[in-house]
GROMACS .gro file of C-alpha atoms in nm:
model
  443
    1MET     CA    1  -0.911   0.626   0.043
    2LYS     CA    2  -0.554   0.701   0.101
    3VAL     CA    3  -0.324   0.362   0.180
    4VAL     CA    4  -0.086   0.428   0.417
    5SER     CA    5   0.179   0.205   0.574
    6LEU     CA    6   0.124   0.051   0.926
    7GLN     CA    7   0.517   0.006   0.978
    8THR     CA    8   0.563   0.373   0.891
    9ARG     CA    9   0.269   0.458   1.088
   10LEU     CA   10   0.371   0.289   1.388
   11VAL     CA   11   0.722   0.441   1.372
   12LYS     CA   12   0.598   0.765   1.332
   13THR     CA   13   0.324   0.718   1.633
   14SER     CA   14   0.601   0.592   1.877
   15LEU     CA   15   0.856   0.874   1.770
   16ILE     CA   16   0.571   1.152   1.808
   17SER     CA   17   0.485   1.022   2.155
   18SER     CA   18   0.859   1.029   2.271
   19ILE     CA   19   0.919   1.362   2.112
   20ILE     CA   20   0.588   1.491   2.298
   21ALA     CA   21   0.733   1.338   2.612
   22GLY     CA   22   1.062   1.466   2.586
   23CYS     CA   23   0.930   1.836   2.484
   24VAL     CA   24   0.724   1.801   2.834
   25ALA     CA   25   1.027   1.687   3.043
   26LEU     CA   26   1.262   1.965   2.866
   27LEU     CA   27   1.018   2.209   2.962
   28LEU     CA   28   0.992   2.095   3.302
   29PHE     CA   29   1.324   2.092   3.336
   30ALA     CA   30   1.369   2.476   3.195
   31VAL     CA   31   1.088   2.586   3.463
   32ILE     CA   32   1.264   2.410   3.727
   33SER     CA   33   1.592   2.526   3.634
   34VAL     CA   34   1.461   2.912   3.606
   35TYR     CA   35   1.306   2.880   3.951
   36GLN     CA   36   1.660   2.727   4.107
   37THR     CA   37   1.848   2.998   3.930
   38MET     CA   38   1.620   3.276   4.058
   39GLN     CA   39   1.648   3.149   4.392
   40MET     CA   40   2.036   3.102   4.399
   41GLN     CA   41   2.083   3.446   4.254
   42ASP     CA   42   1.884   3.628   4.500
   43GLU     CA   43   2.027   3.449   4.769
   44ILE     CA   44   2.376   3.558   4.636
   45MET     CA   45   2.249   3.930   4.603
   46ASP     CA   46   2.068   3.924   4.965
   47GLU     CA   47   2.464   3.800   5.096
   48ILE     CA   48   2.626   4.044   4.913
   49SER     CA   49   2.369   4.334   5.052
   50ASP     CA   50   2.448   4.196   5.410
   51MET     CA   51   2.831   4.201   5.339
   52LEU     CA   52   2.791   4.556   5.233
   53GLN     CA   53   2.629   4.674   5.542
   54ILE     CA   54   2.910   4.513   5.767
   55THR     CA   55   3.219   4.492   5.577
   56ASP     CA   56   3.468   4.778   5.560
   57LEU     CA   57   3.524   4.805   5.223
   58THR     CA   58   3.902   4.927   5.229
   59GLN     CA   59   4.002   4.617   5.394
   60PRO     CA   60   4.056   4.261   5.163
   61SER     CA   61   3.706   4.139   5.238
   62GLY     CA   62   3.573   4.485   5.050
   63GLN     CA   63   3.776   4.312   4.726
   64GLN     CA   64   3.593   3.996   4.773
   65ILE     CA   65   3.262   4.170   4.750
   66ASP     CA   66   3.386   4.326   4.398
   67GLU     CA   67   3.522   3.977   4.299
   68LEU     CA   68   3.190   3.826   4.374
   69SER     CA   69   2.982   4.130   4.202
   70ASP     CA   70   3.193   4.092   3.921
   71GLU     CA   71   3.161   3.701   3.906
   72PHE     CA   72   2.766   3.761   3.887
   73ASP     CA   73   2.749   4.077   3.706
   74ILE     CA   74   2.589   4.226   3.988
   75GLN     CA   75   2.627   4.609   4.042
   76TYR     CA   76   2.606   4.779   4.400
   77GLN     CA   77   2.567   5.082   4.564
   78LEU     CA   78   2.612   5.173   4.899
   79ARG     CA   79   2.464   5.505   5.039
   80ASN     CA   80   2.317   5.690   5.360
   81SER     CA   81   2.115   5.964   5.361
   82GLN     CA   82   2.349   6.201   5.250
   83GLN     CA   83   2.598   6.090   4.998
   84VAL     CA   84   2.742   5.759   4.815
   85LEU     CA   85   2.943   5.582   5.050
   86THR     CA   86   3.054   5.349   4.766
   87GLN     CA   87   2.942   5.175   4.460
   88SER     CA   88   3.095   4.936   4.171
   89THR     CA   89   3.241   5.132   3.870
   90ASP     CA   90   2.968   5.018   3.655
   91PHE     CA   91   2.646   5.094   3.852
   92GLN     CA   92   2.410   5.292   3.659
   93LEU     CA   93   2.048   5.352   3.755
   94ASP     CA   94   1.784   5.603   3.583
   95PRO     CA   95   1.658   5.842   3.833
   96GLN     CA   96   1.313   5.734   3.783
   97HIS     CA   97   1.355   5.380   3.876
   98TYR     CA   98   1.539   5.529   4.202
   99SER     CA   99   1.231   5.592   4.395
  100LEU     CA  100   1.051   5.267   4.275
  101ILE     CA  101   1.360   5.042   4.401
  102THR     CA  102   1.382   5.206   4.731
  103ALA     CA  103   1.016   5.201   4.794
  104ARG     CA  104   1.087   4.808   4.785
  105GLN     CA  105   1.273   4.782   5.117
  106GLY     CA  106   1.406   4.422   5.155
  107ASN     CA  107   1.214   4.305   4.834
  108PHE     CA  108   1.322   4.212   4.508
  109GLY     CA  109   1.177   4.379   4.199
  110LEU     CA  110   1.198   4.399   3.837
  111ILE     CA  111   1.280   4.707   3.620
  112TRP     CA  112   1.355   4.801   3.255
  113GLN     CA  113   1.662   4.989   3.153
  114LYS     CA  114   1.895   5.014   2.863
  115GLY     CA  115   1.700   4.780   2.645
  116GLN     CA  116   1.685   4.496   2.905
  117LEU     CA  117   1.533   4.349   3.236
  118TRP     CA  118   1.686   4.396   3.540
  119ARG     CA  119   1.650   4.221   3.876
  120SER     CA  120   1.663   4.486   4.161
  121TYR     CA  121   1.703   4.457   4.530
  122ALA     CA  122   1.703   4.737   4.795
  123GLY     CA  123   1.829   4.660   5.158
  124GLU     CA  124   1.850   4.877   5.453
  125ASP     CA  125   2.063   4.872   5.781
  126GLU     CA  126   1.856   4.837   6.082
  127HIS     CA  127   2.105   4.999   6.303
  128ALA     CA  128   2.269   5.256   6.082
  129PRO     CA  129   2.126   5.497   5.845
  130MET     CA  130   2.259   5.302   5.517
  131GLN     CA  131   2.106   5.183   5.220
  132VAL     CA  132   2.205   4.916   4.972
  133LEU     CA  133   2.106   4.909   4.585
  134LEU     CA  134   2.159   4.612   4.376
  135LEU     CA  135   2.115   4.577   3.990
  136GLN     CA  136   2.162   4.274   3.805
  137PRO     CA  137   2.090   4.188   3.411
  138LEU     CA  138   1.834   3.928   3.415
  139GLY     CA  139   2.004   3.758   3.110
  140GLU     CA  140   2.342   3.701   3.312
  141ARG     CA  141   2.162   3.489   3.517
  142PHE     CA  142   2.019   3.254   3.280
  143LYS     CA  143   2.341   3.225   3.069
  144ASP     CA  144   2.467   2.922   3.229
  145SER     CA  145   2.099   2.758   3.208
  146LEU     CA  146   2.060   2.857   2.855
  147ASN     CA  147   2.387   2.659   2.793
  148HIS     CA  148   2.260   2.362   2.964
  149PHE     CA  149   1.934   2.357   2.793
  150ALA     CA  150   2.076   2.406   2.439
  151GLY     CA  151   2.294   2.113   2.562
  152TYR     CA  152   2.032   1.855   2.690
  153SER     CA  153   1.812   1.968   2.368
  154LEU     CA  154   2.101   1.858   2.151
  155ILE     CA  155   2.109   1.545   2.346
  156LEU     CA  156   1.753   1.536   2.316
  157LEU     CA  157   1.792   1.527   1.934
  158LEU     CA  158   2.056   1.290   1.934
  159VAL     CA  159   1.846   1.026   2.178
  160TRP     CA  160   1.570   1.091   1.900
  161LEU     CA  161   1.749   1.041   1.610
  162MET     CA  162   1.895   0.675   1.768
  163GLN     CA  163   1.530   0.604   1.878
  164TRP     CA  164   1.395   0.646   1.528
  165ILE     CA  165   1.676   0.432   1.380
  166LEU     CA  166   1.615   0.166   1.644
  167LEU     CA  167   1.253   0.200   1.595
  168HIS     CA  168   1.262   0.151   1.232
  169PHE     CA  169   1.501  -0.149   1.252
  170LEU     CA  170   1.284  -0.327   1.522
  171ILE     CA  171   0.959  -0.275   1.362
  172LYS     CA  172   1.104  -0.394   1.027
  173ARG     CA  173   1.233  -0.690   1.172
  174GLN     CA  174   0.874  -0.761   1.348
  175PHE     CA  175   0.700  -0.692   1.029
  176LYS     CA  176   0.939  -0.964   0.809
  177VAL     CA  177   0.688  -1.213   0.972
  178MET     CA  178   0.398  -1.027   0.786
  179HIS     CA  179   0.593  -1.035   0.494
  180GLN     CA  180   0.675  -1.394   0.463
  181LEU     CA  181   0.303  -1.425   0.545
  182SER     CA  182   0.212  -1.206   0.247
  183SER     CA  183   0.433  -1.380   0.014
  184GLU     CA  184   0.295  -1.708   0.121
  185ILE     CA  185  -0.065  -1.600   0.077
  186SER     CA  186   0.027  -1.448  -0.255
  187ALA     CA  187   0.158  -1.780  -0.381
  188LYS     CA  188  -0.166  -1.969  -0.338
  189ASN     CA  189  -0.387  -2.063  -0.638
  190ALA     CA  190  -0.655  -2.302  -0.738
  191ASP     CA  191  -0.360  -2.565  -0.759
  192ASP     CA  192  -0.249  -2.486  -0.392
  193LEU     CA  193  -0.474  -2.434  -0.118
  194SER     CA  194  -0.326  -2.604   0.168
  195PRO     CA  195  -0.355  -2.434   0.482
  196LEU     CA  196  -0.077  -2.147   0.609
  197SER     CA  197   0.198  -2.227   0.819
  198THR     CA  198   0.118  -2.108   1.196
  199GLY     CA  199   0.410  -2.254   1.352
  200GLU     CA  200   0.666  -1.967   1.234
  201VAL     CA  201   0.421  -1.691   1.350
  202GLU     CA  202   0.522  -1.564   1.676
  203LEU     CA  203   0.278  -1.269   1.691
  204LYS     CA  204  -0.024  -1.374   1.920
  205GLU     CA  205  -0.249  -1.101   1.733
  206LEU     CA  206  -0.195  -1.246   1.400
  207GLN     CA  207  -0.301  -1.618   1.508
  208PRO     CA  208  -0.656  -1.554   1.483
  209MET     CA  209  -0.627  -1.403   1.140
  210LEU     CA  210  -0.444  -1.730   1.013
  211GLY     CA  211  -0.701  -1.956   1.157
  212GLN     CA  212  -0.963  -1.776   0.952
  213LEU     CA  213  -0.808  -1.758   0.632
  214ASN     CA  214  -0.686  -2.132   0.688
  215ARG     CA  215  -1.056  -2.208   0.702
  216LEU     CA  216  -1.147  -1.979   0.396
  217LEU     CA  217  -0.900  -2.185   0.197
  218GLN     CA  218  -1.046  -2.487   0.336
  219ARG     CA  219  -1.396  -2.389   0.220
  220LEU     CA  220  -1.259  -2.248  -0.077
  221GLU     CA  221  -1.089  -2.569  -0.182
  222GLU     CA  222  -1.392  -2.801  -0.145
  223SER     CA  223  -1.612  -2.550  -0.335
  224LEU     CA  224  -1.371  -2.594  -0.632
  225HIS     CA  225  -1.355  -2.973  -0.597
  226ALA     CA  226  -1.743  -2.974  -0.547
  227GLU     CA  227  -1.781  -2.754  -0.862
  228GLN     CA  228  -1.554  -2.981  -1.078
  229ARG     CA  229  -1.726  -3.312  -0.952
  230PHE     CA  230  -2.059  -3.165  -1.018
  231THR     CA  231  -1.958  -3.060  -1.400
  232ALA     CA  232  -1.808  -3.380  -1.463
  233ASP     CA  233  -2.068  -3.605  -1.300
  234ALA     CA  234  -2.367  -3.383  -1.434
  235SER     CA  235  -2.225  -3.414  -1.798
  236HIS     CA  236  -2.160  -3.758  -1.799
  237GLU     CA  237  -2.502  -3.829  -1.641
  238LEU     CA  238  -2.673  -3.603  -1.913
  239ARG     CA  239  -2.479  -3.725  -2.219
  240SER     CA  240  -2.608  -4.089  -2.218
  241PRO     CA  241  -2.987  -3.979  -2.224
  242LEU     CA  242  -2.896  -3.691  -2.503
  243SER     CA  243  -2.739  -3.940  -2.716
  244ALA     CA  244  -3.041  -4.184  -2.696
  245ILE     CA  245  -3.244  -3.884  -2.798
  246GLN     CA  246  -3.027  -3.824  -3.097
  247LEU     CA  247  -3.048  -4.191  -3.192
  248ARG     CA  248  -3.404  -4.218  -3.146
  249LEU     CA  249  -3.461  -3.872  -3.400
  250GLN     CA  250  -3.255  -4.053  -3.646
  251LEU     CA  251  -3.493  -4.331  -3.641
  252LEU     CA  252  -3.795  -4.122  -3.646
  253GLN     CA  253  -3.659  -3.935  -3.942
  254ARG     CA  254  -3.617  -4.240  -4.126
  255LYS     CA  255  -3.978  -4.376  -4.060
  256TYR     CA  256  -4.132  -4.028  -4.102
  257PRO     CA  257  -3.962  -3.854  -4.389
  258GLU     CA  258  -4.265  -3.606  -4.419
  259ARG     CA  259  -4.176  -3.468  -4.094
  260ALA     CA  260  -3.806  -3.443  -4.169
  261GLY     CA  261  -3.797  -3.051  -4.152
  262ASP     CA  262  -3.936  -3.081  -3.735
  263PHE     CA  263  -3.703  -3.390  -3.687
  264VAL     CA  264  -3.383  -3.165  -3.827
  265GLN     CA  265  -3.455  -2.864  -3.588
  266MET     CA  266  -3.485  -3.099  -3.292
  267GLN     CA  267  -3.159  -3.260  -3.421
  268GLN     CA  268  -2.992  -2.932  -3.383
  269ASP     CA  269  -3.116  -2.865  -3.039
  270VAL     CA  270  -2.967  -3.222  -2.933
  271ASN     CA  271  -2.648  -3.127  -3.110
  272ARG     CA  272  -2.621  -2.795  -2.921
  273GLY     CA  273  -2.712  -2.988  -2.600
  274ILE     CA  274  -2.430  -3.243  -2.667
  275GLN     CA  275  -2.185  -2.936  -2.755
  276THR     CA  276  -2.261  -2.763  -2.435
  277LEU     CA  277  -2.178  -3.109  -2.228
  278GLU     CA  278  -1.860  -3.169  -2.428
  279ASN     CA  279  -1.759  -2.795  -2.306
  280LEU     CA  280  -1.840  -2.859  -1.978
  281LEU     CA  281  -1.642  -3.178  -1.965
  282LEU     CA  282  -1.357  -2.983  -2.109
  283LEU     CA  283  -1.355  -2.717  -1.863
  284ALA     CA  284  -1.350  -2.983  -1.596
  285ARG     CA  285  -1.063  -3.136  -1.717
  286LEU     CA  286  -0.866  -2.805  -1.782
  287ASP     CA  287  -0.866  -2.773  -1.370
  288PRO     CA  288  -0.569  -3.004  -1.303
  289GLU     CA  289  -0.424  -3.072  -0.981
  290HIS     CA  290  -0.106  -2.914  -1.155
  291ALA     CA  291  -0.106  -2.733  -1.442
  292ASN     CA  292   0.268  -2.816  -1.483
  293ASN     CA  293   0.202  -3.168  -1.579
  294LEU     CA  294  -0.024  -3.109  -1.865
  295PRO     CA  295   0.156  -3.308  -2.156
  296LYS     CA  296   0.306  -3.052  -2.393
  297THR     CA  297   0.488  -3.120  -2.752
  298GLN     CA  298   0.666  -2.892  -2.980
  299PHE     CA  299   0.439  -2.826  -3.313
  300ASP     CA  300   0.426  -2.509  -3.574
  301LEU     CA  301   0.114  -2.283  -3.470
  302ASN     CA  302   0.075  -2.170  -3.828
  303THR     CA  303   0.004  -2.547  -3.896
  304VAL     CA  304  -0.276  -2.542  -3.612
  305ILE     CA  305  -0.456  -2.238  -3.749
  306GLN     CA  306  -0.485  -2.385  -4.098
  307GLU     CA  307  -0.644  -2.697  -3.925
  308ALA     CA  308  -0.911  -2.486  -3.722
  309MET     CA  309  -0.974  -2.284  -4.052
  310GLN     CA  310  -1.039  -2.609  -4.251
  311ALA     CA  311  -1.232  -2.781  -3.934
  312LEU     CA  312  -1.494  -2.444  -3.985
  313ALA     CA  313  -1.490  -2.429  -4.376
  314LEU     CA  314  -1.858  -2.529  -4.399
  315PHE     CA  315  -1.956  -2.252  -4.134
  316VAL     CA  316  -1.739  -2.001  -4.328
  317GLN     CA  317  -1.892  -2.077  -4.649
  318GLU     CA  318  -2.268  -2.098  -4.516
  319LYS     CA  319  -2.214  -1.720  -4.390
  320GLN     CA  320  -1.976  -1.614  -4.695
  321ILE     CA  321  -1.707  -1.500  -4.489
  322GLN     CA  322  -1.364  -1.414  -4.629
  323ILE     CA  323  -1.088  -1.485  -4.369
  324GLN     CA  324  -0.757  -1.232  -4.427
  325LEU     CA  325  -0.461  -1.441  -4.321
  326ASP     CA  326  -0.139  -1.246  -4.232
  327VAL     CA  327   0.114  -1.516  -4.111
  328SER     CA  328   0.456  -1.559  -4.214
  329THR     CA  329   0.599  -1.848  -4.422
  330GLN     CA  330   0.833  -1.935  -4.141
  331PRO     CA  331   0.731  -2.179  -3.890
  332LYS     CA  332   0.624  -2.037  -3.538
  333MET     CA  333   0.709  -2.309  -3.299
  334LEU     CA  334   0.530  -2.353  -2.994
  335HIS     CA  335   0.590  -2.574  -2.662
  336ALA     CA  336   0.225  -2.633  -2.572
  337ASN     CA  337  -0.040  -2.863  -2.547
  338GLN     CA  338  -0.152  -2.922  -2.923
  339GLN     CA  339  -0.485  -3.043  -2.884
  340LEU     CA  340  -0.558  -2.783  -2.637
  341ILE     CA  341  -0.418  -2.489  -2.824
  342PHE     CA  342  -0.611  -2.623  -3.151
  343THR     CA  343  -0.970  -2.621  -2.949
  344CYS     CA  344  -0.870  -2.276  -2.819
  345ILE     CA  345  -0.852  -2.123  -3.208
  346ARG     CA  346  -1.082  -2.334  -3.324
  347ASN     CA  347  -1.326  -2.150  -3.041
  348ILE     CA  348  -1.220  -1.783  -3.117
  349ILE     CA  349  -1.254  -1.856  -3.509
  350ASP     CA  350  -1.595  -2.010  -3.470
  351ASN     CA  351  -1.687  -1.706  -3.223
  352ALA     CA  352  -1.581  -1.450  -3.495
  353ILE     CA  353  -1.768  -1.628  -3.756
  354ARG     CA  354  -2.110  -1.649  -3.544
  355TYR     CA  355  -2.113  -1.276  -3.463
  356SER     CA  356  -1.988  -1.136  -3.822
  357LEU     CA  357  -2.246  -1.047  -4.049
  358GLU     CA  358  -2.301  -1.228  -4.350
  359HIS     CA  359  -2.011  -1.168  -4.636
  360GLY     CA  360  -1.838  -1.001  -4.387
  361GLN     CA  361  -1.454  -1.022  -4.308
  362ILE     CA  362  -1.227  -1.200  -4.068
  363TYR     CA  363  -0.871  -1.064  -3.987
  364ILE     CA  364  -0.601  -1.348  -3.846
  365SER     CA  365  -0.242  -1.208  -3.779
  366LEU     CA  366   0.049  -1.412  -3.634
  367LYS     CA  367   0.366  -1.246  -3.493
  368GLN     CA  368   0.663  -1.362  -3.280
  369GLN     CA  369   0.851  -1.098  -3.053
  370HIS     CA  370   1.149  -1.250  -2.868
  371ASP     CA  371   0.995  -1.542  -2.670
  372VAL     CA  372   0.648  -1.463  -2.727
  373ILE     CA  373   0.408  -1.548  -2.984
  374GLU     CA  374   0.094  -1.315  -3.059
  375LEU     CA  375  -0.210  -1.436  -3.232
  376VAL     CA  376  -0.500  -1.150  -3.269
  377ILE     CA  377  -0.861  -1.253  -3.434
  378GLU     CA  378  -1.072  -0.957  -3.534
  379ASN     CA  379  -1.401  -0.957  -3.703
  380GLU     CA  380  -1.621  -0.707  -3.852
  381GLY     CA  381  -1.915  -0.596  -3.647
  382GLN     CA  382  -2.113  -0.352  -3.447
  383GLY     CA  383  -1.887  -0.350  -3.136
  384LEU     CA  384  -1.926  -0.423  -2.783
  385ASP     CA  385  -1.957  -0.218  -2.450
  386ASN     CA  386  -1.690  -0.194  -2.213
  387ASP     CA  387  -1.886  -0.354  -1.967
  388ILE     CA  388  -1.983  -0.667  -2.188
  389LEU     CA  389  -1.590  -0.661  -2.289
  390GLU     CA  390  -1.495  -0.685  -1.922
  391ARG     CA  391  -1.733  -1.014  -1.864
  392LEU     CA  392  -1.618  -1.197  -2.165
  393GLY     CA  393  -1.436  -1.521  -2.049
  394GLU     CA  394  -1.697  -1.572  -1.783
  395ARG     CA  395  -1.846  -1.892  -1.774
  396PHE     CA  396  -2.218  -1.910  -1.934
  397TYR     CA  397  -2.201  -1.560  -1.993
  398ARG     CA  398  -2.335  -1.424  -2.333
  399ALA     CA  399  -2.417  -1.050  -2.431
  400LEU     CA  400  -2.800  -0.958  -2.397
  401GLY     CA  401  -2.985  -0.887  -2.703
  402THR     CA  402  -2.776  -1.118  -2.961
  403LYS     CA  403  -2.979  -1.377  -3.174
  404THR     CA  404  -2.693  -1.612  -3.218
  405GLN     CA  405  -2.700  -1.965  -3.038
  406GLY     CA  406  -2.427  -2.051  -2.807
  407SER     CA  407  -2.389  -2.195  -2.462
  408GLY     CA  408  -2.145  -1.908  -2.329
  409LEU     CA  409  -1.848  -2.173  -2.266
  410GLY     CA  410  -1.631  -2.100  -2.575
  411LEU     CA  411  -1.434  -1.799  -2.480
  412SER     CA  412  -1.403  -1.902  -2.106
  413ILE     CA  413  -1.263  -2.227  -2.218
  414CYS     CA  414  -1.025  -2.031  -2.462
  415LYS     CA  415  -0.915  -1.823  -2.147
  416LYS     CA  416  -0.852  -2.121  -1.942
  417ILE     CA  417  -0.641  -2.294  -2.179
  418VAL     CA  418  -0.447  -1.968  -2.217
  419GLU     CA  419  -0.392  -1.940  -1.851
  420LEU     CA  420  -0.265  -2.323  -1.833
  421HIS     CA  421   0.001  -2.219  -2.057
  422GLN     CA  422   0.120  -1.939  -1.863
  423GLY     CA  423  -0.014  -1.691  -2.156
  424LYS     CA  424  -0.227  -1.369  -2.160
  425ILE     CA  425  -0.576  -1.331  -2.329
  426LYS     CA  426  -0.702  -0.962  -2.404
  427PHE     CA  427  -1.060  -0.885  -2.559
  428SER     CA  428  -1.124  -0.542  -2.689
  429GLN     CA  429  -1.264  -0.350  -2.964
  430SER     CA  430  -1.159  -0.393  -3.304
  431CYS     CA  431  -1.090  -0.119  -3.536
  432TYR     CA  432  -1.310  -0.311  -3.827
  433GLY     CA  433  -1.606  -0.275  -3.559
  434GLY     CA  434  -1.631  -0.595  -3.434
  435LEU     CA  435  -1.434  -0.773  -3.113
  436LYS     CA  436  -1.058  -0.846  -3.094
  437VAL     CA  437  -0.911  -1.126  -2.949
  438SER     CA  438  -0.541  -1.084  -2.876
  439ILE     CA  439  -0.340  -1.412  -2.708
  440GLN     CA  440   0.010  -1.391  -2.596
  441LEU     CA  441   0.202  -1.734  -2.550
  442PRO     CA  442   0.521  -1.771  -2.437
  443VAL     CA  443   0.740  -1.987  -2.661
   0.00000   0.00000   0.00000
């Protein structure tokens, strides 16, 4: 679907409506002007016909007829049954039109000669055997009307131009409220779901939408708080019985050493449950009301990577995995929460180890470009589909078909930690066949 601008559409619609109305008005003006011009010119021809029949053309009044005919470009001829008595110097009538004109006594007509349309009139004196023929080029009648029409058209174009400028300015001014509202909505996030201000919005049509948006923000805020409370409360409530189960398993293991193998498996299951609860608690804590209040210190990211690798050394040895480390000896100082960054890096390396084959390799590189530090962790594997890559980082999401144990919270915790530090995390296919995790953090 093509996206269009409501502001542009309003300006265009208003201007098109005005143009249509102006064109209709101009057309009506043209029709009325043509009608009035025809009426007036016909009256002048009728008046000249009357004057020719009653005036002595040798007298000064005859000169007035010549002046009148010259002014309106009317050609005349006065004749009786035997000869032409007088005519204007430019009078010309094709013979084939003569009988046609004389047949319309007292009536006007139209003829075509010399490549143009002419208005004709034939009049006859009832008291004397005299006949008057009048001719006028039809184009001459409308010279003034055409000039007036062109002038009005130019004025109308100027009016449309001024209207377009005025509409653009006024509508843009009205849409300023909507732009401000859009900016206010864009600024909303999980830390600020306060109601939108309705006092500054003067448009009545926007008030219902604002009311619905504020109710939606309120429900969203309540849902987020309920989720955080549920996660924290459930984790706390479940930690105690799991710890008690773990303690009793240790006692049973000492009491019945011959069943140690079964107890070890049960112990591992309980440990996974405890780890899941710890992750849930961490996720709950990673939703502070104000992320800017997160305690931060200055530390070397190289050191944190080494600590994370050391914490997972036994896991690495168990799967006989080699880690290729590509970092410079120069410190990569980062201003962030060191404990959270450590947790993030440890989770990603732990994930890379879990989903690597035995005797596989993991590649870790650390680079700094200007004010951004980029950490890339890759492993060898069979690769992931694009659908799976898009969902990585969602809570409790794990790819189907994997035999590796996990809660689906590790990468979601990493994603949340990176977002809290105004960084970026990206999941993509690795050139080594596995998963590539790229993290960019501002210095």
